[in-house]
Coordinates of C-alpha atoms and ligand atoms in Angstrom, one line a residue:
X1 CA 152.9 69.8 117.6
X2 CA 156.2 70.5 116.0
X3 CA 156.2 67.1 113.6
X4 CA 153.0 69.1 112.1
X5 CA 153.9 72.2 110.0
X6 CA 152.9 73.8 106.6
X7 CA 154.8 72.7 103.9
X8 CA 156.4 75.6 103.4
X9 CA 158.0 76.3 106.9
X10 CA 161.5 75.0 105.9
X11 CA 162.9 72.2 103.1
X12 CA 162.5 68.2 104.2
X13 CA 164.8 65.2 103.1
X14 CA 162.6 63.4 100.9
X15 CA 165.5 60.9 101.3
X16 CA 164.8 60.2 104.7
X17 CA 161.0 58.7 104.2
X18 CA 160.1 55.4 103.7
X19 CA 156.4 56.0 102.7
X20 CA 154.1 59.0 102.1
X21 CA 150.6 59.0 102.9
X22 CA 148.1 61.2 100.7
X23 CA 145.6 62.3 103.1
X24 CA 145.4 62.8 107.5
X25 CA 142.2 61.7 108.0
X26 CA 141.1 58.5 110.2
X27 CA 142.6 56.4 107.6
X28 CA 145.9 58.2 107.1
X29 CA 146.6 58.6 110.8
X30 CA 146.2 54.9 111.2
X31 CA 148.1 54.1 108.0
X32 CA 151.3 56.5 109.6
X33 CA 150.9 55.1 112.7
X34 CA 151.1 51.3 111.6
X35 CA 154.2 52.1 109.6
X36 CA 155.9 54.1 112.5
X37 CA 155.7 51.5 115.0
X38 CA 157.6 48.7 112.6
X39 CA 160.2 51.9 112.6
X40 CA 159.3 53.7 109.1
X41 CA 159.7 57.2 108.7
X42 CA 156.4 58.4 107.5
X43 CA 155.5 61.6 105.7
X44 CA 151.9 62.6 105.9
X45 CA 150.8 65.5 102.8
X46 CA 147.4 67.3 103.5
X47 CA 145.9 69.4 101.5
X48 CA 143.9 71.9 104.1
X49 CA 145.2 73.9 106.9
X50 CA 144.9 73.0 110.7
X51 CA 141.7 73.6 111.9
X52 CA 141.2 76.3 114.9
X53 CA 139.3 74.9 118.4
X54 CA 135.4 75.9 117.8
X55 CA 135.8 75.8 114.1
X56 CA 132.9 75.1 111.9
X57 CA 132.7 72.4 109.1
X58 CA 131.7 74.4 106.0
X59 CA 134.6 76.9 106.3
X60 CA 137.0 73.4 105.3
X61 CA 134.8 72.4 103.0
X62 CA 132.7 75.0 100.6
X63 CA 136.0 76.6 99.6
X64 CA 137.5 73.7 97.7
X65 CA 136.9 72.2 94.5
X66 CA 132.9 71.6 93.3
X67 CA 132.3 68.0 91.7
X68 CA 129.8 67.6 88.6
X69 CA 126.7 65.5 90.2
X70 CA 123.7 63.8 88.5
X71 CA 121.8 66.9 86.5
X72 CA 124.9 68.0 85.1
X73 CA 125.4 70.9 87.8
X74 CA 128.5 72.0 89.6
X75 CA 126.8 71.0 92.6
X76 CA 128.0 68.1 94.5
X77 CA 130.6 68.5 97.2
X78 CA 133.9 65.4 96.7
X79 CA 135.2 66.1 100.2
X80 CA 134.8 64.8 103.8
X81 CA 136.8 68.1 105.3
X82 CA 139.7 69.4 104.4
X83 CA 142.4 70.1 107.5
X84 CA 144.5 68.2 109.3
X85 CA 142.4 65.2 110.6
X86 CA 140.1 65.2 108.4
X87 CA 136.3 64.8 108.9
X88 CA 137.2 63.9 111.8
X89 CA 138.0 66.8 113.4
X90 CA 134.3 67.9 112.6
X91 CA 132.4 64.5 113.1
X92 CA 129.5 63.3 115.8
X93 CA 131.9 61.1 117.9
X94 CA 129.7 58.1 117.2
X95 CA 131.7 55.1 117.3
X96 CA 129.9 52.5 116.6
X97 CA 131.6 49.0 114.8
X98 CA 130.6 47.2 111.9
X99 CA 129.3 43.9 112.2
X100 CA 129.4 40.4 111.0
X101 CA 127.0 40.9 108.3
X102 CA 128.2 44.1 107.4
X103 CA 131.1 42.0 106.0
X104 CA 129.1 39.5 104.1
X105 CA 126.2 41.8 102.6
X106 CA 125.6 39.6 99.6
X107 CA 123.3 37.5 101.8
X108 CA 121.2 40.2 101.7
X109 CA 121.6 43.0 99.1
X110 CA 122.2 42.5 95.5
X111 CA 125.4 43.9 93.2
X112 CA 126.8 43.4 90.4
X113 CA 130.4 43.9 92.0
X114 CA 132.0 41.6 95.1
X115 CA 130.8 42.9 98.0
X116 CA 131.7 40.7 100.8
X117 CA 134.8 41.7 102.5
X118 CA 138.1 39.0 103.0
X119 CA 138.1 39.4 106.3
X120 CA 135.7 38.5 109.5
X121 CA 134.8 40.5 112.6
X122 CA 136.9 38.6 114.7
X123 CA 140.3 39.5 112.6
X124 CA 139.1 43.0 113.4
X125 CA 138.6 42.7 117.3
X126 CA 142.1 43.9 118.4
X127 CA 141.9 46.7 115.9
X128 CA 139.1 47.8 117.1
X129 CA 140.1 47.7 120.7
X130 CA 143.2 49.4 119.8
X131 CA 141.3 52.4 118.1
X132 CA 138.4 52.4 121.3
X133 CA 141.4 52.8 123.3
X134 CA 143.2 55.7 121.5
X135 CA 140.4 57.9 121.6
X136 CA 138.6 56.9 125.1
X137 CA 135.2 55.4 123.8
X138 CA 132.9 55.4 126.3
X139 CA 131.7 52.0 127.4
X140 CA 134.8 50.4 126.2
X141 CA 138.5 49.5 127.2
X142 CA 137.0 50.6 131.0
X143 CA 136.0 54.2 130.2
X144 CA 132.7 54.9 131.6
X145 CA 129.4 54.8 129.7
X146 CA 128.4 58.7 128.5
X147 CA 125.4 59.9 130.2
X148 CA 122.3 60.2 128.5
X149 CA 120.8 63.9 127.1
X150 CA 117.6 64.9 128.7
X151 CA 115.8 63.8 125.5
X152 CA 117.8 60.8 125.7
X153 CA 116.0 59.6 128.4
X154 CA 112.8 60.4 127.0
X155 CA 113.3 58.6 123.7
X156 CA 115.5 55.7 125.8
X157 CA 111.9 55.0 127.8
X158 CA 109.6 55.2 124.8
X159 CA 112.1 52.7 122.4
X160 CA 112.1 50.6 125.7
X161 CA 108.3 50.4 125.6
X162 CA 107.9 49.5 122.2
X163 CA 110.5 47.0 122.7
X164 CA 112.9 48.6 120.4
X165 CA 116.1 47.5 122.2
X166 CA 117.4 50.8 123.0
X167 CA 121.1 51.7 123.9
X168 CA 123.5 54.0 125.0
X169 CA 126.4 55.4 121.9
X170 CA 129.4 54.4 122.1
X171 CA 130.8 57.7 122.3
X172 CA 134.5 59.0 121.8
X173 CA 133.8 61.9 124.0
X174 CA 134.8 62.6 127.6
X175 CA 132.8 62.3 130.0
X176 CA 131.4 65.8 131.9
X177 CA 133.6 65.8 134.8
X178 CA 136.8 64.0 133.7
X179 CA 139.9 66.1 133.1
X180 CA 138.9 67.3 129.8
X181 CA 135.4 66.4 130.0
X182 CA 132.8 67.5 127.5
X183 CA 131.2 71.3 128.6
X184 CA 128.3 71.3 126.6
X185 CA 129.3 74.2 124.8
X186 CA 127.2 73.5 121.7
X187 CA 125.2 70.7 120.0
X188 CA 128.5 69.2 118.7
X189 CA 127.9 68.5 115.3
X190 CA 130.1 69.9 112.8
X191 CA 132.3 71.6 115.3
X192 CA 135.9 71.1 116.2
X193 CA 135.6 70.6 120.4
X194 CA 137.2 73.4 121.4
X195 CA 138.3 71.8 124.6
X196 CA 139.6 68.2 123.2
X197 CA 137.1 66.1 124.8
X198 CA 135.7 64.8 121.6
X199 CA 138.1 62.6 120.4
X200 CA 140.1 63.5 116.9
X201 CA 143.6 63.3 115.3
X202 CA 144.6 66.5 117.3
X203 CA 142.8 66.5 120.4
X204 CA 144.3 62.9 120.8
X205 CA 147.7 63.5 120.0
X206 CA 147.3 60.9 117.1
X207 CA 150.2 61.8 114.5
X208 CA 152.9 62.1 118.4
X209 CA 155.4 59.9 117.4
X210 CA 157.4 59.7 120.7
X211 CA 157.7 55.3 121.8
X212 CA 157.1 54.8 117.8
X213 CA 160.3 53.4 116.8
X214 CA 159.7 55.2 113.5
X215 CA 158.8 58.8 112.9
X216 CA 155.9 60.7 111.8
X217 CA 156.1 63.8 110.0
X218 CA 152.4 65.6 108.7
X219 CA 153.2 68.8 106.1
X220 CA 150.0 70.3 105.0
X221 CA 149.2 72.9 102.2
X222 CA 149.7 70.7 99.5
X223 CA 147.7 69.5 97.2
X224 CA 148.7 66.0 95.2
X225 CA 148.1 65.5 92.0
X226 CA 149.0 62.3 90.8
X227 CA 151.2 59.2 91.8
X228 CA 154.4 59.2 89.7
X229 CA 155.5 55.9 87.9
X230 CA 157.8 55.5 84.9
X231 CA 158.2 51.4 85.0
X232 CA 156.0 48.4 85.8
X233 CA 155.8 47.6 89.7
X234 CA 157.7 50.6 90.5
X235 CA 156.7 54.0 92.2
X236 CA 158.7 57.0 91.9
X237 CA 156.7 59.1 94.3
X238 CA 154.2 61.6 93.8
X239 CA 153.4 65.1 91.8
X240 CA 152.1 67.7 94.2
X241 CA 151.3 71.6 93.9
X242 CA 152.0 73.7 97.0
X243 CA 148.3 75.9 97.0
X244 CA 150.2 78.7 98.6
X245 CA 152.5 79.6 95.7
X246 CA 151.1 77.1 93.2
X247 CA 154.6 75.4 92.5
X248 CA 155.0 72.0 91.5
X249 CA 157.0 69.9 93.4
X250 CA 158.0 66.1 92.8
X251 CA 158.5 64.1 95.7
X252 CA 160.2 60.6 95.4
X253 CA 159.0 58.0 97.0
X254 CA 159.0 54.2 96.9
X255 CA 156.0 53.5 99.1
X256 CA 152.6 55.7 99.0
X257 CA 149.4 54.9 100.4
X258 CA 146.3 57.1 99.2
X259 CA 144.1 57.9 102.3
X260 CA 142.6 60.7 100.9
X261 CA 138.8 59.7 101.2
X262 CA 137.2 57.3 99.2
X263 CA 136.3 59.7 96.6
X264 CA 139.6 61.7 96.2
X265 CA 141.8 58.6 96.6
X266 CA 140.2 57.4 92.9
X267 CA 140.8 60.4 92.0
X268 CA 144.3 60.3 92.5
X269 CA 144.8 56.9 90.6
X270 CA 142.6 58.4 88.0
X271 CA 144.7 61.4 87.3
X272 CA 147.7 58.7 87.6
X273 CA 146.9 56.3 84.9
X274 CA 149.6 56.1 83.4
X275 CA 151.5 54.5 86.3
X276 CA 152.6 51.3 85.9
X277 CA 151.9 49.9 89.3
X278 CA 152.1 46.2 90.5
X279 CA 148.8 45.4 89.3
X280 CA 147.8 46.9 85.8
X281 CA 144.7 44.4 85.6
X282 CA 143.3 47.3 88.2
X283 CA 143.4 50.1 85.8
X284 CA 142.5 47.4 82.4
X285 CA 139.5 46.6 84.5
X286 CA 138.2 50.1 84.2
X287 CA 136.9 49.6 88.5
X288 CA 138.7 52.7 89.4
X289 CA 136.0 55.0 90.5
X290 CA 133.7 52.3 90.5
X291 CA 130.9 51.2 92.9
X292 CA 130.8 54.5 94.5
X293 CA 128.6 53.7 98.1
X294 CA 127.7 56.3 100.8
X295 CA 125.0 55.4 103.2
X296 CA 121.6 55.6 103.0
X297 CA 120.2 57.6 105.2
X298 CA 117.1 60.1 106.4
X299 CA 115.9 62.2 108.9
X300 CA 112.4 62.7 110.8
X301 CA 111.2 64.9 113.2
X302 CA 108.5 65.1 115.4
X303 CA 107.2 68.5 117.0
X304 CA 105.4 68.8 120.3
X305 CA 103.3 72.2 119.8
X306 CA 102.6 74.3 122.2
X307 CA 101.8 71.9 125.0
X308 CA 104.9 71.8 127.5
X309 CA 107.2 69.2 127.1
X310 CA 110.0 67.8 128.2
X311 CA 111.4 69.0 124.4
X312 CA 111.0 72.5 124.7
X313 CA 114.5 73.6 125.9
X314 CA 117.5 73.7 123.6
X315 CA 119.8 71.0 123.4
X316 CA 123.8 71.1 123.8
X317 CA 126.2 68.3 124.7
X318 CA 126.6 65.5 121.7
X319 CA 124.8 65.3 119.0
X320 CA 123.0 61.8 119.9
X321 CA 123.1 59.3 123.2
X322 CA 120.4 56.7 122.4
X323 CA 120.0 54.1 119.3
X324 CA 118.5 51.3 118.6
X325 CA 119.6 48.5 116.5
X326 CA 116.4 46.6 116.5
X327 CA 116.4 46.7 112.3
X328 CA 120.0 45.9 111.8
X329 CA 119.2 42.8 110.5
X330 CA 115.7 41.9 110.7
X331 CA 112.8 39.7 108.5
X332 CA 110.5 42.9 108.3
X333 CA 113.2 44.9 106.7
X334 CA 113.2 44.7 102.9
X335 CA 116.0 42.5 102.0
X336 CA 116.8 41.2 105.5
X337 CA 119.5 44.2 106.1
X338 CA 118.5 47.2 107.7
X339 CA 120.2 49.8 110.3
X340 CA 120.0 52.1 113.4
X341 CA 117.8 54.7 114.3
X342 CA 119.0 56.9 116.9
X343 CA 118.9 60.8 118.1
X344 CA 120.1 63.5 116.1
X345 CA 120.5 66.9 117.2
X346 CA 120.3 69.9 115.6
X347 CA 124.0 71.7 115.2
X348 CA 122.8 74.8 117.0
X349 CA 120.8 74.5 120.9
X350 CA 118.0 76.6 119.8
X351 CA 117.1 75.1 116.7
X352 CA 116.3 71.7 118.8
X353 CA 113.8 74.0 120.9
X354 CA 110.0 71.7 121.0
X355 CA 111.4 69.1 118.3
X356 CA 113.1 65.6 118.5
X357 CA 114.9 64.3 115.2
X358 CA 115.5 61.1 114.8
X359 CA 118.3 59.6 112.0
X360 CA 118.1 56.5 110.3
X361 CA 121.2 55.0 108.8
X362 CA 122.2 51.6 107.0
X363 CA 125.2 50.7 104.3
X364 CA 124.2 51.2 100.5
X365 CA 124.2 48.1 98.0
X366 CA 127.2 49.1 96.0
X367 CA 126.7 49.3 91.6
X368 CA 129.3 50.0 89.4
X369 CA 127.2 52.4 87.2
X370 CA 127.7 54.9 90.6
X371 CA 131.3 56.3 90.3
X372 CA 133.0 59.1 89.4
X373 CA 135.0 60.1 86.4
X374 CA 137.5 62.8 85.7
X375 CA 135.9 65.8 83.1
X376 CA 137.7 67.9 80.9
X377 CA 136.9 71.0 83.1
X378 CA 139.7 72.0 85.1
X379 CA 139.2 73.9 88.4
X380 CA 141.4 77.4 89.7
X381 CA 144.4 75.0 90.2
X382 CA 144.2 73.4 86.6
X383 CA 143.2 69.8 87.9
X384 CA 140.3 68.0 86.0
X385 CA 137.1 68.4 88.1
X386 CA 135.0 65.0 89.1
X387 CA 131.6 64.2 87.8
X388 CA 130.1 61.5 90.5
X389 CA 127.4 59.8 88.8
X390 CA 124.7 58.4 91.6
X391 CA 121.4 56.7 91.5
X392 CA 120.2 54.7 94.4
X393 CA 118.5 51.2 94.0
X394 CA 115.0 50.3 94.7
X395 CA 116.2 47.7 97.7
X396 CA 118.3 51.1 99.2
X397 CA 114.9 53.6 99.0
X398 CA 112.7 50.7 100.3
X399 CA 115.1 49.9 103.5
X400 CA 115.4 53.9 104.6
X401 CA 111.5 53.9 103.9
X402 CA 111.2 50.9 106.4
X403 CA 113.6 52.9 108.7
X404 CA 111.8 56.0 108.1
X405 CA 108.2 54.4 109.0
X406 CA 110.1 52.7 112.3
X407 CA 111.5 56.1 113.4
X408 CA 107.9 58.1 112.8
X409 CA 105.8 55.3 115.1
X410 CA 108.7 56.2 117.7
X411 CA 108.0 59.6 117.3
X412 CA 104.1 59.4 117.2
X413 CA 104.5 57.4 120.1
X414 CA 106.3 60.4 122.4
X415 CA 102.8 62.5 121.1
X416 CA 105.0 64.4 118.6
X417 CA 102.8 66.3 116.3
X418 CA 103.4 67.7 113.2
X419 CA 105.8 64.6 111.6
X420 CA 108.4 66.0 109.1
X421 CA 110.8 63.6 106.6
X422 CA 113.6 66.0 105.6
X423 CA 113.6 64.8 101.7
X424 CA 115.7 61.8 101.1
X425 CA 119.5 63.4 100.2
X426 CA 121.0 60.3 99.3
X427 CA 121.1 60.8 95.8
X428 CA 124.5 62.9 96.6
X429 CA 125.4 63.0 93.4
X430 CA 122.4 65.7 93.0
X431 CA 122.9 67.8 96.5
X432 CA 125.9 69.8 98.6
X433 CA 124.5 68.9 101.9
X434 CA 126.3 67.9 104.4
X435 CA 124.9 64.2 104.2
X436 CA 127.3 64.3 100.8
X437 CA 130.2 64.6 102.6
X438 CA 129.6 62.5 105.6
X439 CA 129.4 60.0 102.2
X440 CA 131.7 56.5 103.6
X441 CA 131.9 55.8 99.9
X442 CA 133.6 52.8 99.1
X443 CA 135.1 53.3 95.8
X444 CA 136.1 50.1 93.9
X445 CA 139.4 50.0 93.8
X446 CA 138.4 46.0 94.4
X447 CA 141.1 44.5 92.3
X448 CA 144.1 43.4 94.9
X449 CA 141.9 45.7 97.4
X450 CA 143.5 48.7 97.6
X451 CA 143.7 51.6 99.8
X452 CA 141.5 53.2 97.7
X453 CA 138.7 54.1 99.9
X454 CA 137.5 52.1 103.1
X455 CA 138.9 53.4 106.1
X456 CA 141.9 51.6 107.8
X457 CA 139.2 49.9 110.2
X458 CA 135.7 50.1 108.6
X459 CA 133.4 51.9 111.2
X460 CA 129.7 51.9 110.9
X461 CA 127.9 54.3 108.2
X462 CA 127.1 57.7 110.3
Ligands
LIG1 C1 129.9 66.6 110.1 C2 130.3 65.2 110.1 C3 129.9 64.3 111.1 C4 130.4 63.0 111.0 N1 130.1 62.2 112.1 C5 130.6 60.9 112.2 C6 130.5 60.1 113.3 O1 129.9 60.5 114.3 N2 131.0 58.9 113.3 C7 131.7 58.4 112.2 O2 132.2 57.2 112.3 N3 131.9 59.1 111.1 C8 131.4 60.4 111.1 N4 131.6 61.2 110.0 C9 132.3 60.6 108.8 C10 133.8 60.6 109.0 O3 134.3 61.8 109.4 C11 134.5 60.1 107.8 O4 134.0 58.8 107.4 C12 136.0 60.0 107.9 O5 136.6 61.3 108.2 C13 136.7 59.5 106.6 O6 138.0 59.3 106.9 P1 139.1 59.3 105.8 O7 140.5 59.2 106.4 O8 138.8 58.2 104.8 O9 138.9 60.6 104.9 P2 138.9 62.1 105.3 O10 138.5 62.3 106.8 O11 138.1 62.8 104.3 O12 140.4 62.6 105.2 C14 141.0 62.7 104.0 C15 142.0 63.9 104.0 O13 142.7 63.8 102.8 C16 142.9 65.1 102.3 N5 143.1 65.1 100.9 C17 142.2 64.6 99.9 N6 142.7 64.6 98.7 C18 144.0 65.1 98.9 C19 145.1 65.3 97.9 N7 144.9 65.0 96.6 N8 146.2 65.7 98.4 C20 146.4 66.0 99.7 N9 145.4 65.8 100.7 C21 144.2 65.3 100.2 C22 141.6 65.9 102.7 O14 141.9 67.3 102.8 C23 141.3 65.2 104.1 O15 141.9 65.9 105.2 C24 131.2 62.5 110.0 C25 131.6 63.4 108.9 C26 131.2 64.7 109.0 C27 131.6 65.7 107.9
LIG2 S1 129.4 69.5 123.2 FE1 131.1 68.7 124.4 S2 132.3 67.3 123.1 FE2 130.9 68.5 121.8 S3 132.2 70.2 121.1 FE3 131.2 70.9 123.0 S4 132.5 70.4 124.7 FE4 133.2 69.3 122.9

C-alpha cells in the first residue's frame, strides 16, 4: 500500500499531522483509524519492517533489544513482534471477547492496585462488532462458523461427554472455500498467512484510508525514543532514531498516542520523564511500569502410543477450533475466576503426529511489585535496556493448577497416555519463550488511564 513506506523513502510534512501514533499493532491501527474517520491526518511510526507472506515470528522478534528478567540475566524478550502489524501479523486468530467479569476482577482476585475497569461490556458491544466485522470472525456479523480440525471433533465429543460445554473459536480466519479461504498450509501459529485469510493489519487492508475523511500515513524503520515536552500540558512531539542510518530526528507533534505494547509504551514514558504532560500526578505516583500483568497460562499434552488413533496424522489448518469455557467463572476454581481450555497445535504438522495439547489460559491478578524499570545498560542503539521484574501470586499458580488438572482428566479421558505439563512459563520475567511475548501486559499507567498498555478494545488473554 502506498500510505505504507519506510521512513526513509522521501521527506514528510510533519506540519500536515494532527497526531502520531507510536506503534502499528492492534491498538495503533485502531487508534489511526478512530482519528481518521473524525478527519485527522494520522502518522503511524513503527519500528520493524513489513513482514513477507509465510514469514516466521522469531525472525521479528530475537533480533531486537533483550530485557533484564528476574535472575538478573539478559534473558527476557520486551516485544510482541516487531513489523508492521504487530503481533498480529503472527498471532492464532483467536478472537475471543472479554467478559463482564473480566472488567470487575476484584470480586474475585486480590491487588493492591484498581483493577476494575470504568467501563461495562455493554459500552463495548459496538466496538466489538465493529472489529468482528473488519476482520470476518467467524460466527459473527453473518460469516459462517469455521469448521472443526479432525482432532477438533474428537476433543469437541469427549468435552461434550464430560459436560464441559464445548464450543467452536471464534476465528478471524476465512473459511476453506471462500475467496481467500484458509489452505491449510501449515499449523498457523506464529506464521504470517501467506494467502491473507487469517485476518491482520495487512491482509485486511486496515491502515487503507480511502472513505476516511482523514488520512493515514504508516512510516516504519524508526525507532522512538522519548515523547518531547518542554512546558506543563503541552507536547512538542516526539525524539526518534531512524535504525537504518541511526540519525536523530525530532518530530513535532501536538497529539501522540503510545500504542507500542504494554511493555514498550511504559517504556516510552519512562525514557520521557521529564515531560510535563497534562497529568504530572502520573509520573509523582511512581505507577509508570507498574502492575505489569500477562496471562497465566500452561500447556498439557496427552500421547496415544502406538495404538492407532485418530491422532496420529499431522495437523495443519489453525492452530485451535474447540474450547471450553466451563471454568471461566466457576465455585471450584480457586478464587471464583478461572479461564478456557481449548486446542493448541503444534507450529509445525508433524510435530502434532500421535499427540493432543491442550492450553489453558485466564487473566493474571495485577501487583505493583511486577513492573519494569529502565537500567543503566544501554543496548547497540544507546537506549537504556528494561529490567521486568515478575513473580506470580499464589491465587495465579493455584487457578492454572486447577486448569491444568481440568485439561489432563480431558486428556485421560480420550485414553492419552503418557501426560506431559510443559513447565509453567509464566514467570516471564525468567524465560524468552514465546509465551513472554504473547504477554497482554497491562502496564499501570492507571492514573487518568492512559494508553499506556491495554489494547484499544481489550480482547481475551491468548
Ligand atoms: C505467536 C503469537 C500468537 C498470538 N495469538 C493470539 C491470538 O490468537 N489471539 C489474540 O487475541 N492475541 C494473540 N496474540 C497476542 C496479540 O498478538 C497481542 O496481544 C497484540 O499484538 C498486542 O497488540 P498491541 O498493538 O498492543 O502491540 P503489538 O502488537 O506489540 O504492536 C506494537 C508495535 O509497536 C512497535 N513499537 C514498539 N516500541 C516502539 C517504539 N519505541 N517506536 C516505534 N515502534 C515501536 C512494535 O514494533 C510493534 O509492531 C498472539 C501473539 C503472538 C506473538
Ligand atoms: S493455516 Fe490457513 S489461515 Fe493459517 S497461515 Fe495457513 S492458510 Fe493461512
Amino acid at each position: 500500500m502506498e500510505n505504507i513506506q519506510h521512513i526513509s523513502s522521501g521527506p514528510l510534512t510533519w506540519s500536515k499531522y494532527d497526531v502520531v501514533i507510536v506503534g502499528s499493532g492492534p491498538s495503533g491501527v485502531m487508534a489511526a483509524r478512530t482519528f481518521a474517520e473524525k478527519g485527522q491526518a494520522v502518522l503511524v511510526l513503527e519500528l520493524g519492517p513489513v513482514a513477507s507472506p509465510g514469514a516466521i515470528h522469531r525472525d521479528h522478534q530475537a533480533p531486537y533489544s533483550m530485557a533484564y528478567g528476574a535472575r538478573g540475566k539478559l534473558d527476557t524478550d520486551p516485544w510482541t513482534a516487531c513489523c508492521v502489524g504487530g503481533g498480529m501479523q503472527f498471532y492464532d486468530a483467536i478472537t475471543f471477547r472479554y467478559r463482564a467479569e473480566d472488567l470487575t476482577a476484584s470480586r474475585f482476585l486480590a491487588s493492591d492496585m484498581e483493577i476494575d475497569w470504568p467501563i461495562s461490556i455493554s459500552d463495548l458491544s459496538e466496538a466489538y462488532s465493529e472489529v468482528e466485522s473488519l476482520l470476518r470472525v467467524s460466527g459473527t456479523s453473518g460469516h459462517p462458523e469455521f469448521q472443526l480440525s479432525g482432532r477438533g471433533r474428537q476433543l469437541f465429543a469427549s468435552l461434550e461427554e464430560l459436560g464441559m460445554q464445548p464450543k467452536r473459536i471464534p476465528l478471524a480466519i476465512d473459511a476453506p472455500g471462500e475467496a481467500s479461504g484458509c489452505i491449510s498450509c501449515s499449523a498457523c501459529d506464529e506464521r504470517v498467512c501467506p494467502i491473507g485469510a487469517k485476518a491482520s493489519i495487512l491482509s485486511r487492508s486496515l491502515f487503507y484510508d480511502e472513505g476516511l475523511s482523514g488520512s493515514i500515513d504508516v512510516r516504519y524503520g524508526i525507532f522512538v525514543s522519548r515523547v518531547l515536552s518542554s512546558r506543563e500540558a503541552h507536547i512538542d512531539g516526539v525524539e526518534c532514531f531512524i535504525t537504518f542510518t541511526a540519525d536523530i530526528l525530532n518530530i513535532p507533534a501536538s497529539k501522540v498516542i503510545l500504542c507500542a505494547n504494554a511493555i514498550q509504551s511504559a517504556a516510552v514514558f519512562l525514557r520521557s520523564s521529564s515531560i510535563h504532560i497534562g497529568q504530572p500526578t502520573l509520573f509523582r505516583s511512581g505507577l509508570i511500569g507498574k502492575g505489569l500483568s500477562f496471562k497465566i497460562s500452561g500447556y498439557s499434552t496427552g500421547y496415544v502410543g502406538d495404538i492407532p488413533s485418530d491422532f496420529d496424522g499431522p495437523h495443519a489448518g489453525p492452530h485451535a477450533t474447540v474450547f471450553s469455557d466451563k471454568f471461566y467463572s466457576h465455585a471450584d476454581v480457586p478464587t471464583g475466576l478461572g479461564g478456557m481450555i481449548y486446542e493448541a497445535n503444534l507450529p509445525t504438522p508433524n510435530e502434532n503426529r500421535k499427540l493432543l495439547r491442550l492450553h489453558y489460559i485466564a487473566g493474571e491478578e495485577p501487583w505493583s511489585h511486577n513492573q519494569i524499570e529502565l537500567t543503566d545498560s544501554l543496548d547497540a542503539n544507546g537506549v537504556p535496556r528494561l529490567k521486568i521484574s515478575y513473580t506470580n501470586s499464589q491465587n495465579d499458580l493455584d487457578r492454572i493448577n486447577f486448569l491444568a488438572e481440568r485439561s489432563e482428566d480431558v486428556l485421560r479421558s480420550m485414553g492419552m497416555i503418557n501426560i506431559h505439563r510443559e513447565p509453567f512459563q509464566h514467570g516471564k520475567a525468567t524465560c524468552s519463550s514465546p509465551c513472554s511475548s504473547r504477554a497482554r501486559s497491562v502496564v499501570a499507567v492507571k492514573a487518568g488511564r492512559s494508553s499506556g498498555g491495554r489494547s484499544a478494545i481489550p480482547a481475551a488473554p491468548v
